[in-house]
XYZ file of C-alpha atoms in Angstrom:
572
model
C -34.320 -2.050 -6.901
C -32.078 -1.772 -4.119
C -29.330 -0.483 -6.001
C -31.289 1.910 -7.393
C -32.701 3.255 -4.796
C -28.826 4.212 -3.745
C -28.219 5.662 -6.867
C -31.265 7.894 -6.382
C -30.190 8.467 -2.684
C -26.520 9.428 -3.495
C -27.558 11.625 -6.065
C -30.259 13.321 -3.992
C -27.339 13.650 -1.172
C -24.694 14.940 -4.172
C -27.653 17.425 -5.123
C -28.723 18.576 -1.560
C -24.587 19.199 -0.923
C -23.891 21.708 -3.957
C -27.385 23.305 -3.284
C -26.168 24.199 0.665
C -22.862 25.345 -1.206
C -24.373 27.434 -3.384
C -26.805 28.636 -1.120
C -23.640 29.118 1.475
C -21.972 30.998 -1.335
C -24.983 33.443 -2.223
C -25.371 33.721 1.121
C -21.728 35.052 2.067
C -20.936 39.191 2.278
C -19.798 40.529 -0.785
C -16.049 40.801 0.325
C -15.833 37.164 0.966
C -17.641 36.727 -2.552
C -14.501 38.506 -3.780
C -11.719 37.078 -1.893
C -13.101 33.461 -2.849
C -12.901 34.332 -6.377
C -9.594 35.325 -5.853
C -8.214 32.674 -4.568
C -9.963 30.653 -6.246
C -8.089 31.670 -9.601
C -4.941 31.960 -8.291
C -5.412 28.443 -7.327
C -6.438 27.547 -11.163
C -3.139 29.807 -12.546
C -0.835 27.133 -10.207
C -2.511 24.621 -10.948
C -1.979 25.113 -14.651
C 1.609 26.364 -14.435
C 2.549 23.482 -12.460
C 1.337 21.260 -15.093
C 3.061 23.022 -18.030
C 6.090 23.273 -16.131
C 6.217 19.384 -15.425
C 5.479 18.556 -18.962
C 7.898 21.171 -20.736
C 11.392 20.225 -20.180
C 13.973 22.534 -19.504
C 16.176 23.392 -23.097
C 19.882 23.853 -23.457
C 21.911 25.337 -26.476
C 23.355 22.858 -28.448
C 24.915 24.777 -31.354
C 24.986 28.108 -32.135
C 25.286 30.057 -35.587
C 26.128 26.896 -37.615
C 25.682 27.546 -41.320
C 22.551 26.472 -42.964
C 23.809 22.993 -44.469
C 25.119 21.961 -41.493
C 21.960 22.871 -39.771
C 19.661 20.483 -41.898
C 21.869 17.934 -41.423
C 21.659 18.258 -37.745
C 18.233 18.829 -37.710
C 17.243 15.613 -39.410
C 19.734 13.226 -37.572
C 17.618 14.568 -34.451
C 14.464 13.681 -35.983
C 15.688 10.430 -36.888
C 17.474 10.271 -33.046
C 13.202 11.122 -31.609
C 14.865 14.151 -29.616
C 13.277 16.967 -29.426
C 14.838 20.159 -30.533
C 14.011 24.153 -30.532
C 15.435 26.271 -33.492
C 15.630 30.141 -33.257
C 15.928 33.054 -35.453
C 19.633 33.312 -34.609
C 20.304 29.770 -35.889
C 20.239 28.778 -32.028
C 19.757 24.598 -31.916
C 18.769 23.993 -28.682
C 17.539 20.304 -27.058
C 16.522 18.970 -23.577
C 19.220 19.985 -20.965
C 19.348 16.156 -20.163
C 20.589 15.177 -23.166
C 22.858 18.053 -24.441
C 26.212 16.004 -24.116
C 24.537 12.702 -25.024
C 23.549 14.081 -28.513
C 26.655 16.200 -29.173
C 28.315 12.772 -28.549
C 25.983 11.189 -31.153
C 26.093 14.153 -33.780
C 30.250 14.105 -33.458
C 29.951 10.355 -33.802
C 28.262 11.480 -37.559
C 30.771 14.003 -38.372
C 28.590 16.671 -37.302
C 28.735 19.783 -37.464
C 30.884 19.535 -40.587
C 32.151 23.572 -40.327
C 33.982 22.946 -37.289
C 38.047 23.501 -37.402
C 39.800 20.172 -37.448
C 42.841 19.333 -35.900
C 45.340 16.435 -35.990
C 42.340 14.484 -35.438
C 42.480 14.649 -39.467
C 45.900 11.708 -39.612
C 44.214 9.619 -37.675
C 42.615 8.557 -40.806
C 45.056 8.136 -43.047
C 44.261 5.998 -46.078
C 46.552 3.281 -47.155
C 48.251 4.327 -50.487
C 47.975 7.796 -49.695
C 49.909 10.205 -52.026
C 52.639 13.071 -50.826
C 50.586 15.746 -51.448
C 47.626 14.902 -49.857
C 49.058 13.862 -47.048
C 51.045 17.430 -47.547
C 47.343 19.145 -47.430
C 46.054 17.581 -44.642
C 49.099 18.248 -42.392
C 48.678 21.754 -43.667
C 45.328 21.643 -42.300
C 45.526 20.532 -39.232
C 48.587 22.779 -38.326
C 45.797 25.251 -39.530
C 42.972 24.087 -37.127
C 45.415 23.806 -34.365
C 46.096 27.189 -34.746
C 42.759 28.307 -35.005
C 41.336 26.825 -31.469
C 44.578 27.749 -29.776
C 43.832 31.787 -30.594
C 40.035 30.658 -30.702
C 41.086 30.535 -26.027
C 41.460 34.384 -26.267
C 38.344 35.982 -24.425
C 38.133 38.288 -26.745
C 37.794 36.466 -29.824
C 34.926 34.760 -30.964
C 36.213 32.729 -34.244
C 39.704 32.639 -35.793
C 40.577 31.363 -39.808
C 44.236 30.512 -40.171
C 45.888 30.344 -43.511
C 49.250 28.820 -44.455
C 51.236 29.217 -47.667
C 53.952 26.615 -47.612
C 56.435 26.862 -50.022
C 57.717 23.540 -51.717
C 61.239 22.670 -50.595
C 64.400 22.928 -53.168
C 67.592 22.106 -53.234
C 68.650 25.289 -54.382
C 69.220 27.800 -51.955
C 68.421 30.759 -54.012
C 64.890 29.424 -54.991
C 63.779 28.515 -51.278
C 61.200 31.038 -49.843
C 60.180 31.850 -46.756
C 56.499 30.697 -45.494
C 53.817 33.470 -44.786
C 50.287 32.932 -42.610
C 47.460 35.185 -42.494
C 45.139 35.004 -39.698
C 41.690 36.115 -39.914
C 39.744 37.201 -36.512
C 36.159 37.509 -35.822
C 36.422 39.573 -32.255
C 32.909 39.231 -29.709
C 30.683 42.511 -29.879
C 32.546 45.544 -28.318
C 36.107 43.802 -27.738
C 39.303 44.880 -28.944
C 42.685 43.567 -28.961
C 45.751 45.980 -27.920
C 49.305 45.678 -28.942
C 50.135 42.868 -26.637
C 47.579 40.223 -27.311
C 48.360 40.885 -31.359
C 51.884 40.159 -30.984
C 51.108 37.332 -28.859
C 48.770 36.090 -31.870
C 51.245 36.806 -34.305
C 54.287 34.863 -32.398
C 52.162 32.150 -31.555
C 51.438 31.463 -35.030
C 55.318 32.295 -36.223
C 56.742 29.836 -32.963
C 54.311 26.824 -34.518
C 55.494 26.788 -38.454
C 59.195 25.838 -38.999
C 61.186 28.953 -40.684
C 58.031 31.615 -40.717
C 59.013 34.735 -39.030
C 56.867 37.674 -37.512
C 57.440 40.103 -40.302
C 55.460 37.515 -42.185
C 52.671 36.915 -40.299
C 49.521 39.281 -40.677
C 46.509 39.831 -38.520
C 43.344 40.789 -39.825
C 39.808 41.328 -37.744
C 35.891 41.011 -39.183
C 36.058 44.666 -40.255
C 39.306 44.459 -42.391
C 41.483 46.028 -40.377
C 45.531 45.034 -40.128
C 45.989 44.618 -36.615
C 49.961 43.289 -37.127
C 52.361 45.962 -38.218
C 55.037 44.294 -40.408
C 58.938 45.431 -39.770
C 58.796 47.855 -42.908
C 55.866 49.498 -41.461
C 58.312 51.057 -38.433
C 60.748 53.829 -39.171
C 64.385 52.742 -39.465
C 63.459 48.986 -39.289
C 62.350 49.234 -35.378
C 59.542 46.953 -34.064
C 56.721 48.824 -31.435
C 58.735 47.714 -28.462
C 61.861 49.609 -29.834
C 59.997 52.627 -30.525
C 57.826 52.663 -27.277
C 61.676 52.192 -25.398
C 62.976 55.042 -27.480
C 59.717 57.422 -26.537
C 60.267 56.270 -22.546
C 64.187 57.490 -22.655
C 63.104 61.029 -24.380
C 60.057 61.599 -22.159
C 62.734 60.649 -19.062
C 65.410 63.066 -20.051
C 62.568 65.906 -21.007
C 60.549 65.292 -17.725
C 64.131 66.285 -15.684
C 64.859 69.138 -18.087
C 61.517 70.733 -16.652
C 61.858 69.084 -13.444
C 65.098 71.368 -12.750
C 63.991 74.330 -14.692
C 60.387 74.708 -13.354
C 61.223 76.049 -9.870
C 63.360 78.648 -11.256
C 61.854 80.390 -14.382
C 57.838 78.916 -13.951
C 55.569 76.174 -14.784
C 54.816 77.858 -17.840
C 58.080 79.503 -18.397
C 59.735 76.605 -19.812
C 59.191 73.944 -22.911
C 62.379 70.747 -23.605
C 62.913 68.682 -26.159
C 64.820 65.393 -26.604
C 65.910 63.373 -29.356
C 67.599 60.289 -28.130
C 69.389 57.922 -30.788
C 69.524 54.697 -29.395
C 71.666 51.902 -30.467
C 69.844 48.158 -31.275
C 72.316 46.620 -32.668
C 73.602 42.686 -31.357
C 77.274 42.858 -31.461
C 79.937 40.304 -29.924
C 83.638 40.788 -30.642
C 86.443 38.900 -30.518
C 89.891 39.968 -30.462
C 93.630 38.649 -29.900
C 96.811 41.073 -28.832
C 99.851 40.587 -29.225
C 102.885 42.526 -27.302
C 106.023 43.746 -28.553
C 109.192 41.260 -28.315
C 110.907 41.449 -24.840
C 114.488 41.144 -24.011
C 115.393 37.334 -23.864
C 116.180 37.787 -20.001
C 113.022 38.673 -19.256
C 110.981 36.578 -21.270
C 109.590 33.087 -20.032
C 111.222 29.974 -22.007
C 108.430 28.106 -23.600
C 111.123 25.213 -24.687
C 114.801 24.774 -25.157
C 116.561 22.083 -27.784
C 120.361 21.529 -27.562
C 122.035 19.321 -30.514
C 126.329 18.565 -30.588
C 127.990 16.850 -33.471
C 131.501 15.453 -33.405
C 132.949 13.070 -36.476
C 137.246 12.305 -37.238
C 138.342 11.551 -40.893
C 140.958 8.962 -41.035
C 141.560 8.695 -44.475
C 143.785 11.506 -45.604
C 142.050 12.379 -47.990
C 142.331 15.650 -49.431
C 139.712 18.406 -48.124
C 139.134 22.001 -48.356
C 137.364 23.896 -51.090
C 138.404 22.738 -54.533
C 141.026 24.744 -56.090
C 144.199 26.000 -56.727
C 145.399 26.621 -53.240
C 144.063 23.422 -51.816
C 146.061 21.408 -54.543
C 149.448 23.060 -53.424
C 151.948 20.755 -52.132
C 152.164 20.945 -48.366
C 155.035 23.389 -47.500
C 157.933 23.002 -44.245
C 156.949 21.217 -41.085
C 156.846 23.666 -38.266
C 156.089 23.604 -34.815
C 153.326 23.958 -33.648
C 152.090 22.886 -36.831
C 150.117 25.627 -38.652
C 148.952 26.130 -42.147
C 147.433 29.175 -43.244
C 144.580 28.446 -45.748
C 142.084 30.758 -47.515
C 139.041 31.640 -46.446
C 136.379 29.152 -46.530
C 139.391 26.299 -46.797
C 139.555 23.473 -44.271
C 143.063 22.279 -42.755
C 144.273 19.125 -44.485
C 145.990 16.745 -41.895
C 147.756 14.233 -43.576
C 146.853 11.971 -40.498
C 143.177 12.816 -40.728
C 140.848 15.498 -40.133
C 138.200 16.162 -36.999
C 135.090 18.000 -37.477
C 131.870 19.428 -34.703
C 128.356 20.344 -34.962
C 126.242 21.846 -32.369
C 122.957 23.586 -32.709
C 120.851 25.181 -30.090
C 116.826 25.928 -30.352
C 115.191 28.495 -27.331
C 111.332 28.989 -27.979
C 110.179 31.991 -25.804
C 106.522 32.489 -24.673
C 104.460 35.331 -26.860
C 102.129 37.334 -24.848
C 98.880 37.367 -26.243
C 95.308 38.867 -24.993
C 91.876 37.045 -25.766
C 89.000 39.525 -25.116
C 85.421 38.247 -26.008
C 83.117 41.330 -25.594
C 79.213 41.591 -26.424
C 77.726 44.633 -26.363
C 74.609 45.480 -24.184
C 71.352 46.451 -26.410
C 69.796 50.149 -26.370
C 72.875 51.825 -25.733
C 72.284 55.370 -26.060
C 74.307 57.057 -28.570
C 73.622 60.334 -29.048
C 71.467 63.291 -27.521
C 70.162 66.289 -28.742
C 68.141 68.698 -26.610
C 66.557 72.367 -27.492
C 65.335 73.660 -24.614
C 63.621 77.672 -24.673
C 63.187 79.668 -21.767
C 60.633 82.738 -21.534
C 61.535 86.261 -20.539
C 61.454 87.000 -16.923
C 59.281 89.558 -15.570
C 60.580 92.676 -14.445
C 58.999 96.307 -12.931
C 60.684 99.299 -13.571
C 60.739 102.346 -10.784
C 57.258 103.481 -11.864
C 56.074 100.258 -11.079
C 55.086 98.849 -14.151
C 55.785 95.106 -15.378
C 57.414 94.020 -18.532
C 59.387 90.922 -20.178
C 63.284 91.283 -19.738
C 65.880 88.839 -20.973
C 67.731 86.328 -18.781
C 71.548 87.256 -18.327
C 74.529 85.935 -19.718
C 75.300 84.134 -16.378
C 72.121 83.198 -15.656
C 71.760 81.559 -19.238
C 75.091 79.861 -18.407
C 74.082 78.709 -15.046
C 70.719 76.943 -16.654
C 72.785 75.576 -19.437
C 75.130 73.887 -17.367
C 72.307 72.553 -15.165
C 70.577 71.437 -18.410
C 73.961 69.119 -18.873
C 73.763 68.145 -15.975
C 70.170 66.723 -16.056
C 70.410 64.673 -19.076
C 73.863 63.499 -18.430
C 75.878 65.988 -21.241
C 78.520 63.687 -23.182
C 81.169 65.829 -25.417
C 82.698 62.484 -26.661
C 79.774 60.930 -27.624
C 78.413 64.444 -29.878
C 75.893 65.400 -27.508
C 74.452 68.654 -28.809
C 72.232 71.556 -26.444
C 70.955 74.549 -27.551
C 69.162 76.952 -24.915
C 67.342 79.601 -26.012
C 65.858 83.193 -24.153
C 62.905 84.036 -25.958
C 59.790 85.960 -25.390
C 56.663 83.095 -25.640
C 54.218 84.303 -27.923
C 50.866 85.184 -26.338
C 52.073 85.022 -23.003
C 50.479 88.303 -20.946
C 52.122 90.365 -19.347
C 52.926 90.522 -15.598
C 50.459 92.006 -13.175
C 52.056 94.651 -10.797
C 51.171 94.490 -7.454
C 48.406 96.089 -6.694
C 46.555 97.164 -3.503
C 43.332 94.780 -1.838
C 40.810 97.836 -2.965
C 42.324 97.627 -6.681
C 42.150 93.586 -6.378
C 38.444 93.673 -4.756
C 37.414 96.261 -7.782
C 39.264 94.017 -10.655
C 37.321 91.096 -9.260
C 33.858 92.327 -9.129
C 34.123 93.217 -12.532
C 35.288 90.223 -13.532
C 33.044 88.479 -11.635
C 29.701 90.710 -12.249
C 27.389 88.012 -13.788
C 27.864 85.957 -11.272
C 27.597 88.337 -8.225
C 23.933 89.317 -9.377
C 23.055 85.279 -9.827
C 24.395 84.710 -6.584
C 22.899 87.805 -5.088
C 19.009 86.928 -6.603
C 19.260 83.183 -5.383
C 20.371 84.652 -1.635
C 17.206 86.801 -1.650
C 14.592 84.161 -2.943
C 16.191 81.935 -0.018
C 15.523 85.201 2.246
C 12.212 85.324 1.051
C 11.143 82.178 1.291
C 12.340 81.762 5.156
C 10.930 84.495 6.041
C 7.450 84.674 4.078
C 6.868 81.021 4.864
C 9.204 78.755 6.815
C 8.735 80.871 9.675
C 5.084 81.155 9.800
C 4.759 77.593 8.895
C 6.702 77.255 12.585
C 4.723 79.170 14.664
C 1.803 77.674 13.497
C 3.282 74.566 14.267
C 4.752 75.629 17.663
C 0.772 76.945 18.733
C -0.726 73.835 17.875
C 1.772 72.032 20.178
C 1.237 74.623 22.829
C -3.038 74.368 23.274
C -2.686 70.399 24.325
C -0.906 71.330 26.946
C -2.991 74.394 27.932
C -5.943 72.208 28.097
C -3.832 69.710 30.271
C -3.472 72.309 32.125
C -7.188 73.427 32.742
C -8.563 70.008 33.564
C -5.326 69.410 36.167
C -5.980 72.854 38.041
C -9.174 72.899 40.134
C -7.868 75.417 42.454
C -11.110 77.985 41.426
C -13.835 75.216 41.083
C -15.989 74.306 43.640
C -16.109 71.512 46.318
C -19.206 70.194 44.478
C -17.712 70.112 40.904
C -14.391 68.766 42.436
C -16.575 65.792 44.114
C -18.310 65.295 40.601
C -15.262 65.368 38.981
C -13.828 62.472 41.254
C -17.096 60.263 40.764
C -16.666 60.445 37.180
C -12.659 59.791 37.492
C -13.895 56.589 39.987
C -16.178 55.350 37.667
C -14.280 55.274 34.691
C -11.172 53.675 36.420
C -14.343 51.012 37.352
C -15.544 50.211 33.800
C -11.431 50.124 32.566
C -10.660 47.547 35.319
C -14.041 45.783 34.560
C -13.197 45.566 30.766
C -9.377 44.219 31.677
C -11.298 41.678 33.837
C -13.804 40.604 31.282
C -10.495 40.543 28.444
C -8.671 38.383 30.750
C -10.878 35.778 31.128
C -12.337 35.286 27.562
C -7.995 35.074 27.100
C -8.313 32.225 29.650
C -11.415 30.905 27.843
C -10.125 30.549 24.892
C -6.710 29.357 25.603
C -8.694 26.277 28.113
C -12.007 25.831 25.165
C -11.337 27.167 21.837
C -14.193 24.924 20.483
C -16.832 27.166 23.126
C -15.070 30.418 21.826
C -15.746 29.223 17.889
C -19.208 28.398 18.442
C -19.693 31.651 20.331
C -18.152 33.895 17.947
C -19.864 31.882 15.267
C -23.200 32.699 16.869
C -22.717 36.556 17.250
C -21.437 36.129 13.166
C -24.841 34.889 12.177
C -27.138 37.075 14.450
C -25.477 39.851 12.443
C -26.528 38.492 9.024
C -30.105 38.006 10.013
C -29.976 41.625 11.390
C -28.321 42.671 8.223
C -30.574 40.488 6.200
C -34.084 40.462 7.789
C -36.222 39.420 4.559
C -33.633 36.197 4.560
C -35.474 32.762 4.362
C -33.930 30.493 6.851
């Protein structure tokens, strides 16, 4: 019984305590009725948002635009993983941020996603008992998914395709042909690629395959455009660089043409034109010279060989050339002993015969020159220049203007300058042609005329606008006039009457002595209740700073007095 009668107690008390709320609540001004509420819901909407926010975690991508079969295959390793995923319209997959690397790790661990490039990530699996070509394919491609992640870095592109046609090698020269690559891009949303970055593409892919050049490489983007210009694209076999270097040197020599003419015949007066041929060819010679012989006393002795030969025949036997006169008996001793033989015939000595040999060998040194020369790249080999000159204006004694021709030593003087600008070479078959010729369309000179004539010329010219100009400057008149400047006096009286009154009430000069005194009471008295009020302010400052609990209850007193007065029919 006891513990019933608490039950009954503590629910009477839990009653009585939401019937004084409620009655506190009915009982409270409307505006308080409203702010409760208020807050009140805004309390509820964070309340509610806080618990939503704690129990949704926060998602990350994961993959984006995979292909469909990859994306079921993903899909159902995460529901077999228990991680939960979000899947857009776009073909987003995206997963807790918590766990975004932990599940890529897991997924890659699967082979997943399949459509990814590969790269040499593909030999580490080799099987034993692999054949050639295979192994031929899947070097091919991973030199191909290589490729395709290294241009894949480019900010501008979004996805890159490389293809590779390798031919088979041969033993024959004449059958071995060249490789080729084609290399598809898919570029972001509005990006482009300029000249640069293509040939950067292209010789990125050409540096990476043995024996593929950059004439056979070729650049393609999502909208099948050829972004790589192949060598027989360009006129006479020039690549852009060459061509953009040839453009530079004519734009050079044309820009000084005008630069020199300009000041003398007009802005206008004058229009150049340069054709530059410029040599690209790589050349290196080599070449040896020889000089004519020199006299031996002036020539340098390279080497010098000196051979003597002496021998004596003691036999007697018979010598000479064989014949008739060397088989004649020999004739009458004489003295000194002499025997006239034929020519050819060697002296027979019937006590023997002597004979010598010497031989001498002088090398001389043979001048010779060695020149190795290479010569430099973009050597300009020819100009050609056509440069035409307008008329220059003349006035006759009436004073009227008209075109007259340049004279045959002015022409001379600008052609020589003209020459001189582009650096005129006879010996190399530089070619300029200057020409005097009336421009057509060009108007004719103005004579001078006076400031009246000028003044006239330009009002008509200039009528329209005069009369636009003149109807804006007298709406602007109008307007200050009509309304700015009454809108300121106004403005300026209503400052002035304050003051006036000031005025008044300060001057009591013409009141009398029993106003003045009345005047002063008043002044005395209201001075009084100020410094009474600044008293009374004070102290309920002090008050509340010393007993804030005294100031509530007060304050909380005067609060309901003015419900009961506002509410007199209210049941207490």
């Amino acid at each position: 019984m006891a513990e019933a009668d608490v039950a009954v107690e503590g629910g009477r008390a839990q009653g009585s305590a939401l019937d004084n709320a409620r009655r506190r609540f009915v009982d409270l001004p409307g505006s308080r009725k409203a702010m409760f509420m208020v807050g009140l819901a805004a309390l509820i909407a964070v309340l509610v948002g806080v618990a939503l926010w704690s129990r949704e975690p926060d998602y990350r991508i994961l993959y984006t635009n995979i292909p469909d079969k990859d994306g079921g295959e993903i899909l159902q390793s995460l529901q077999q993983l228990n991680i939960p995923y979000k899947l857009e319209q776009s073909g987003t997959i995206s997963v807790p941020a918590n766990r975004v690397y932990d599940v890529r790790l897991q997924l890659a661990a699967k082979g997943l996603p399949k459509s990814g490039e590969v790269g040499f990530e593909l030999m580490d699996n080799q099987k034993f008992g692999v054949s050639q070509f295979a192994e031929q394919v899947n070097y091919q491609r991973a030199v191909e998914g290589e490729l395709a992640r290294s241009i894949e870095t480019i900010q501008s592109v979004d996805k890159a395709r490389v293809h590779l046609a390798m031919p088979r090698q041969t033993v024959f020269l004449r059958d071995q042909q060249k490789p080729t690559a084609s290399v598809m891009l898919t570029l972001r949303p509005g990006r482009t690629l300029d000249s640069g970055q293509v040939a950067g593409v292209v010789h990125l892919v050409s540096s990476s395959v043995p024996e593929l050049t950059v004439a056979n490489v070729s650049v393609v983007d999502q909208d099948g455009n050829l972004l790589s210009q192949n060598s027989s694209a360009n006129h006479a076999n020039l690549d852009a660089r060459q061509l953009v270097y040839v453009q530079q040197i004519e734009k050079g020599y044309v820009d000084r043409v005008q630069a020199i003419l300009e000041p003398l015949v007009g802005k206008e007066n004058v229009h150049a034109e340069v054709t530059a041929q410029v040599d690209f060819a790589e050349v290196e010679q080599t070449s040896e010279t020889f000089k004519p012989n020199t006299a031996s006393d002036t020539a340098s002795i390279r080497s010098q060989q000196t051979s003597s030969q002496e021998g004596k025949n003691d036999t007697g036997d018979a010598a000479g050339v064989p014949g008739a006169l060397s088989n004649q008996p020999p004739g009458a001793a004489a003295a000194p002993i002499t025997v006239a033989t034929a020519s050819g015939a060697a002296a027979a000595s019937p006590s023997g015969s002597t004979s010598s040999h010497k031989e001498s060998t002088t090398n001389y040194e043979v001048d010779k020159t060695v020149q190795h020369v290479k010569q430099p790249i973009g050597t300009v080999k020819r100009l050609s220049a056509a440069v035409v000159i307008n008329y220059k204006p003349v006035q006759d004694k009436d004073g009227k203007s008209s075109w007259a021709p340049y004279s045959p030593q002015e022409m001379a003087q600008i052609n020589n300058l003209v020459q001189e600008s582009i650096g005129y070479n006879k010996d190399r078959g530089d070619s300029i042609n200057v020409v005097n010729a009336t421009f057509a369309g060009a108007p004719l000179p103005e004579a001078e005329q006076s400031m009246q004539e000028q003044a006239v010329s330009f009002i008509k010219a200039n009528l329209a606008n005069l009369i636009k100009l003149g109807l804006i400057a007298l709406v602007v008149l109008y307007l200050l006039i009509f309304v700015v400047r009454p809108l300121m006096r106004d403005l300026s009286k209503a400052r002035e009457e304050p003051k006036s009154i000031e005025l008044d009430l300060g001057d009591s000069t013409g009141l009398t002595e029993e106003a003045a005194s009345a005047r002063d009471e008043e002044e005395q008295d209201a001075m009084a209740r100020l410094a009474a009020q600044a008293d009374v302010l004070s102290q309920a400052r002090e008050l509340a700073k010393n007993d804030p609990r005294m100031v509530a209850t007060i304050l909380r007193e005067w609060m309901s007095k003015e419900e009961e007065s506002a509410n007199p029919n209210k049941i207490g």
